[in-house]
Amino acid sequence: MMSENVNEQELVQYIAGETKADAAAIKLVLKHEQTFINNSKENAKGEVEVDSDELVDYVLSRPDIKLDELTVESILEAEMDFLMEKGVAGYED
Protein backbone atom coordinates (compact mmCIF):
# COMPACT_ATOMS: atom_id res chain seq x y z
CA MET A 1 0.00 0.00 0.00
CA MET A 2 2.70 2.45 1.02
CA SER A 3 4.50 3.66 -2.08
CA GLU A 4 7.85 5.41 -2.31
CA ASN A 5 6.02 8.35 -3.93
CA VAL A 6 4.24 9.06 -0.66
CA ASN A 7 5.84 11.25 1.97
CA GLU A 8 4.96 9.66 5.32
CA GLN A 9 5.22 12.98 7.15
CA GLU A 10 2.78 14.58 4.73
CA LEU A 11 0.46 11.56 4.98
CA VAL A 12 0.46 11.62 8.79
CA GLN A 13 -0.20 15.38 8.84
CA TYR A 14 -3.06 14.95 6.38
CA ILE A 15 -4.64 12.15 8.45
CA ALA A 16 -4.16 14.13 11.66
CA GLY A 17 -5.92 17.07 10.06
CA GLU A 18 -8.81 14.89 8.92
CA THR A 19 -9.24 12.80 12.08
CA LYS A 20 -7.78 14.87 14.94
CA ALA A 21 -5.90 11.71 15.94
CA ASP A 22 -2.45 11.87 17.49
CA ALA A 23 0.47 11.53 15.03
CA ALA A 24 2.03 8.70 17.06
CA ALA A 25 -1.30 6.81 17.04
CA ILE A 26 -1.62 7.32 13.28
CA LYS A 27 1.87 5.94 12.67
CA LEU A 28 1.03 2.88 14.78
CA VAL A 29 -2.17 2.22 12.83
CA LEU A 30 -0.29 2.56 9.53
CA LYS A 31 2.46 0.23 10.76
CA HIS A 32 -0.06 -2.44 11.74
CA GLU A 33 -1.90 -1.94 8.45
CA GLN A 34 1.35 -2.57 6.57
CA THR A 35 1.97 -5.76 8.57
CA PHE A 36 -1.58 -6.95 7.87
CA ILE A 37 -1.15 -6.33 4.14
CA ASN A 38 2.27 -7.99 4.09
CA ASN A 39 0.73 -11.08 5.73
CA SER A 40 -2.24 -11.19 3.35
CA LYS A 41 -2.33 -13.64 0.48
CA GLU A 42 -1.98 -12.35 -3.07
CA ASN A 43 -4.65 -13.25 -5.60
CA ALA A 44 -3.94 -14.65 -9.08
CA LYS A 45 -3.07 -11.17 -10.36
CA GLY A 46 -0.48 -10.70 -7.61
CA GLU A 47 -2.65 -8.14 -5.83
CA VAL A 48 -3.57 -8.22 -2.19
CA GLU A 49 -7.27 -7.79 -1.56
CA VAL A 50 -7.79 -6.29 1.86
CA ASP A 51 -11.11 -6.64 3.66
CA SER A 52 -11.43 -3.35 5.51
CA ASP A 53 -13.41 -4.91 8.38
CA GLU A 54 -10.73 -7.56 8.89
CA LEU A 55 -8.07 -4.88 8.74
CA VAL A 56 -9.81 -2.74 11.37
CA ASP A 57 -10.30 -5.80 13.62
CA TYR A 58 -6.62 -6.69 13.22
CA VAL A 59 -5.46 -3.18 14.12
CA LEU A 60 -7.81 -3.04 17.11
CA SER A 61 -6.51 -6.42 18.32
CA ARG A 62 -2.93 -5.11 18.64
CA PRO A 63 -2.04 -4.52 22.32
CA ASP A 64 -0.43 -1.12 21.64
CA ILE A 65 -3.54 0.34 20.00
CA LYS A 66 -5.57 2.40 22.45
CA LEU A 67 -8.00 3.82 19.88
CA ASP A 68 -11.65 3.07 19.33
CA GLU A 69 -12.98 1.44 16.18
CA LEU A 70 -14.32 4.68 14.71
CA THR A 71 -10.94 6.39 15.04
CA VAL A 72 -9.11 3.47 13.41
CA GLU A 73 -11.63 3.44 10.54
CA SER A 74 -11.29 7.22 10.15
CA ILE A 75 -7.49 6.99 9.99
CA LEU A 76 -7.61 4.27 7.33
CA GLU A 77 -10.24 6.16 5.31
CA ALA A 78 -8.22 9.37 5.47
CA GLU A 79 -5.14 7.44 4.32
CA MET A 80 -7.07 6.09 1.32
CA ASP A 81 -8.36 9.58 0.48
CA PHE A 82 -4.80 10.90 0.60
CA LEU A 83 -3.46 8.08 -1.58
CA MET A 84 -6.27 8.51 -4.11
CA GLU A 85 -5.61 12.26 -4.28
CA LYS A 86 -1.96 11.48 -4.95
CA GLY A 87 -3.02 8.95 -7.59
CA VAL A 88 -1.29 5.99 -5.94
CA ALA A 89 -4.31 3.98 -4.88
CA GLY A 90 -7.80 3.14 -5.95
CA TYR A 91 -10.64 0.84 -5.08
CA GLU A 92 -11.25 -2.40 -6.93
CA ASP A 93 -14.75 -2.77 -8.31
mmCIF file of C-alpha atoms in Angstrom:
data_model
loop_
_atom_site.group_PDB
_atom_site.id
_atom_site.type_symbol
_atom_site.label_atom_id
_atom_site.label_comp_id
_atom_site.label_asym_id
_atom_site.label_seq_id
_atom_site.Cartn_x
_atom_site.Cartn_y
_atom_site.Cartn_z
ATOM 1 C CA MET A 1 0.000 0.000 0.000
ATOM 2 C CA MET A 2 2.703 2.451 1.024
ATOM 3 C CA SER A 3 4.499 3.663 -2.075
ATOM 4 C CA GLU A 4 7.847 5.413 -2.311
ATOM 5 C CA ASN A 5 6.016 8.351 -3.932
ATOM 6 C CA VAL A 6 4.244 9.060 -0.660
ATOM 7 C CA ASN A 7 5.841 11.249 1.966
ATOM 8 C CA GLU A 8 4.959 9.661 5.315
ATOM 9 C CA GLN A 9 5.216 12.982 7.152
ATOM 10 C CA GLU A 10 2.779 14.577 4.727
ATOM 11 C CA LEU A 11 0.463 11.559 4.978
ATOM 12 C CA VAL A 12 0.460 11.620 8.789
ATOM 13 C CA GLN A 13 -0.199 15.378 8.836
ATOM 14 C CA TYR A 14 -3.064 14.946 6.385
ATOM 15 C CA ILE A 15 -4.638 12.149 8.452
ATOM 16 C CA ALA A 16 -4.162 14.132 11.664
ATOM 17 C CA GLY A 17 -5.924 17.073 10.060
ATOM 18 C CA GLU A 18 -8.809 14.888 8.921
ATOM 19 C CA THR A 19 -9.236 12.798 12.078
ATOM 20 C CA LYS A 20 -7.775 14.873 14.942
ATOM 21 C CA ALA A 21 -5.898 11.709 15.935
ATOM 22 C CA ASP A 22 -2.451 11.870 17.494
ATOM 23 C CA ALA A 23 0.469 11.525 15.031
ATOM 24 C CA ALA A 24 2.025 8.697 17.061
ATOM 25 C CA ALA A 25 -1.296 6.812 17.038
ATOM 26 C CA ILE A 26 -1.621 7.319 13.280
ATOM 27 C CA LYS A 27 1.872 5.942 12.667
ATOM 28 C CA LEU A 28 1.028 2.883 14.777
ATOM 29 C CA VAL A 29 -2.168 2.223 12.831
ATOM 30 C CA LEU A 30 -0.290 2.559 9.528
ATOM 31 C CA LYS A 31 2.461 0.233 10.762
ATOM 32 C CA HIS A 32 -0.064 -2.441 11.744
ATOM 33 C CA GLU A 33 -1.905 -1.941 8.448
ATOM 34 C CA GLN A 34 1.349 -2.571 6.567
ATOM 35 C CA THR A 35 1.972 -5.761 8.575
ATOM 36 C CA PHE A 36 -1.578 -6.954 7.873
ATOM 37 C CA ILE A 37 -1.152 -6.327 4.139
ATOM 38 C CA ASN A 38 2.265 -7.988 4.086
ATOM 39 C CA ASN A 39 0.734 -11.077 5.732
ATOM 40 C CA SER A 40 -2.237 -11.191 3.352
ATOM 41 C CA LYS A 41 -2.326 -13.642 0.476
ATOM 42 C CA GLU A 42 -1.982 -12.350 -3.071
ATOM 43 C CA ASN A 43 -4.646 -13.251 -5.603
ATOM 44 C CA ALA A 44 -3.944 -14.648 -9.077
ATOM 45 C CA LYS A 45 -3.070 -11.169 -10.359
ATOM 46 C CA GLY A 46 -0.484 -10.703 -7.611
ATOM 47 C CA GLU A 47 -2.647 -8.142 -5.833
ATOM 48 C CA VAL A 48 -3.572 -8.224 -2.193
ATOM 49 C CA GLU A 49 -7.269 -7.787 -1.559
ATOM 50 C CA VAL A 50 -7.794 -6.291 1.857
ATOM 51 C CA ASP A 51 -11.105 -6.641 3.660
ATOM 52 C CA SER A 52 -11.430 -3.346 5.509
ATOM 53 C CA ASP A 53 -13.414 -4.911 8.382
ATOM 54 C CA GLU A 54 -10.731 -7.565 8.887
ATOM 55 C CA LEU A 55 -8.068 -4.879 8.741
ATOM 56 C CA VAL A 56 -9.814 -2.741 11.370
ATOM 57 C CA ASP A 57 -10.296 -5.796 13.618
ATOM 58 C CA TYR A 58 -6.624 -6.692 13.218
ATOM 59 C CA VAL A 59 -5.459 -3.181 14.117
ATOM 60 C CA LEU A 60 -7.815 -3.041 17.113
ATOM 61 C CA SER A 61 -6.506 -6.418 18.321
ATOM 62 C CA ARG A 62 -2.925 -5.112 18.638
ATOM 63 C CA PRO A 63 -2.044 -4.517 22.315
ATOM 64 C CA ASP A 64 -0.431 -1.119 21.644
ATOM 65 C CA ILE A 65 -3.540 0.340 19.995
ATOM 66 C CA LYS A 66 -5.574 2.398 22.445
ATOM 67 C CA LEU A 67 -8.000 3.824 19.884
ATOM 68 C CA ASP A 68 -11.651 3.075 19.329
ATOM 69 C CA GLU A 69 -12.981 1.439 16.181
ATOM 70 C CA LEU A 70 -14.319 4.679 14.713
ATOM 71 C CA THR A 71 -10.937 6.386 15.038
ATOM 72 C CA VAL A 72 -9.109 3.467 13.405
ATOM 73 C CA GLU A 73 -11.630 3.444 10.541
ATOM 74 C CA SER A 74 -11.285 7.224 10.146
ATOM 75 C CA ILE A 75 -7.487 6.993 9.990
ATOM 76 C CA LEU A 76 -7.614 4.270 7.333
ATOM 77 C CA GLU A 77 -10.241 6.163 5.305
ATOM 78 C CA ALA A 78 -8.217 9.370 5.469
ATOM 79 C CA GLU A 79 -5.136 7.443 4.318
ATOM 80 C CA MET A 80 -7.073 6.089 1.320
ATOM 81 C CA ASP A 81 -8.357 9.584 0.477
ATOM 82 C CA PHE A 82 -4.797 10.901 0.601
ATOM 83 C CA LEU A 83 -3.460 8.076 -1.584
ATOM 84 C CA MET A 84 -6.272 8.507 -4.110
ATOM 85 C CA GLU A 85 -5.613 12.263 -4.280
ATOM 86 C CA LYS A 86 -1.960 11.476 -4.947
ATOM 87 C CA GLY A 87 -3.021 8.945 -7.591
ATOM 88 C CA VAL A 88 -1.285 5.986 -5.938
ATOM 89 C CA ALA A 89 -4.311 3.978 -4.876
ATOM 90 C CA GLY A 90 -7.796 3.139 -5.950
ATOM 91 C CA TYR A 91 -10.638 0.842 -5.084
ATOM 92 C CA GLU A 92 -11.246 -2.405 -6.930
ATOM 93 C CA ASP A 93 -14.746 -2.769 -8.310
#
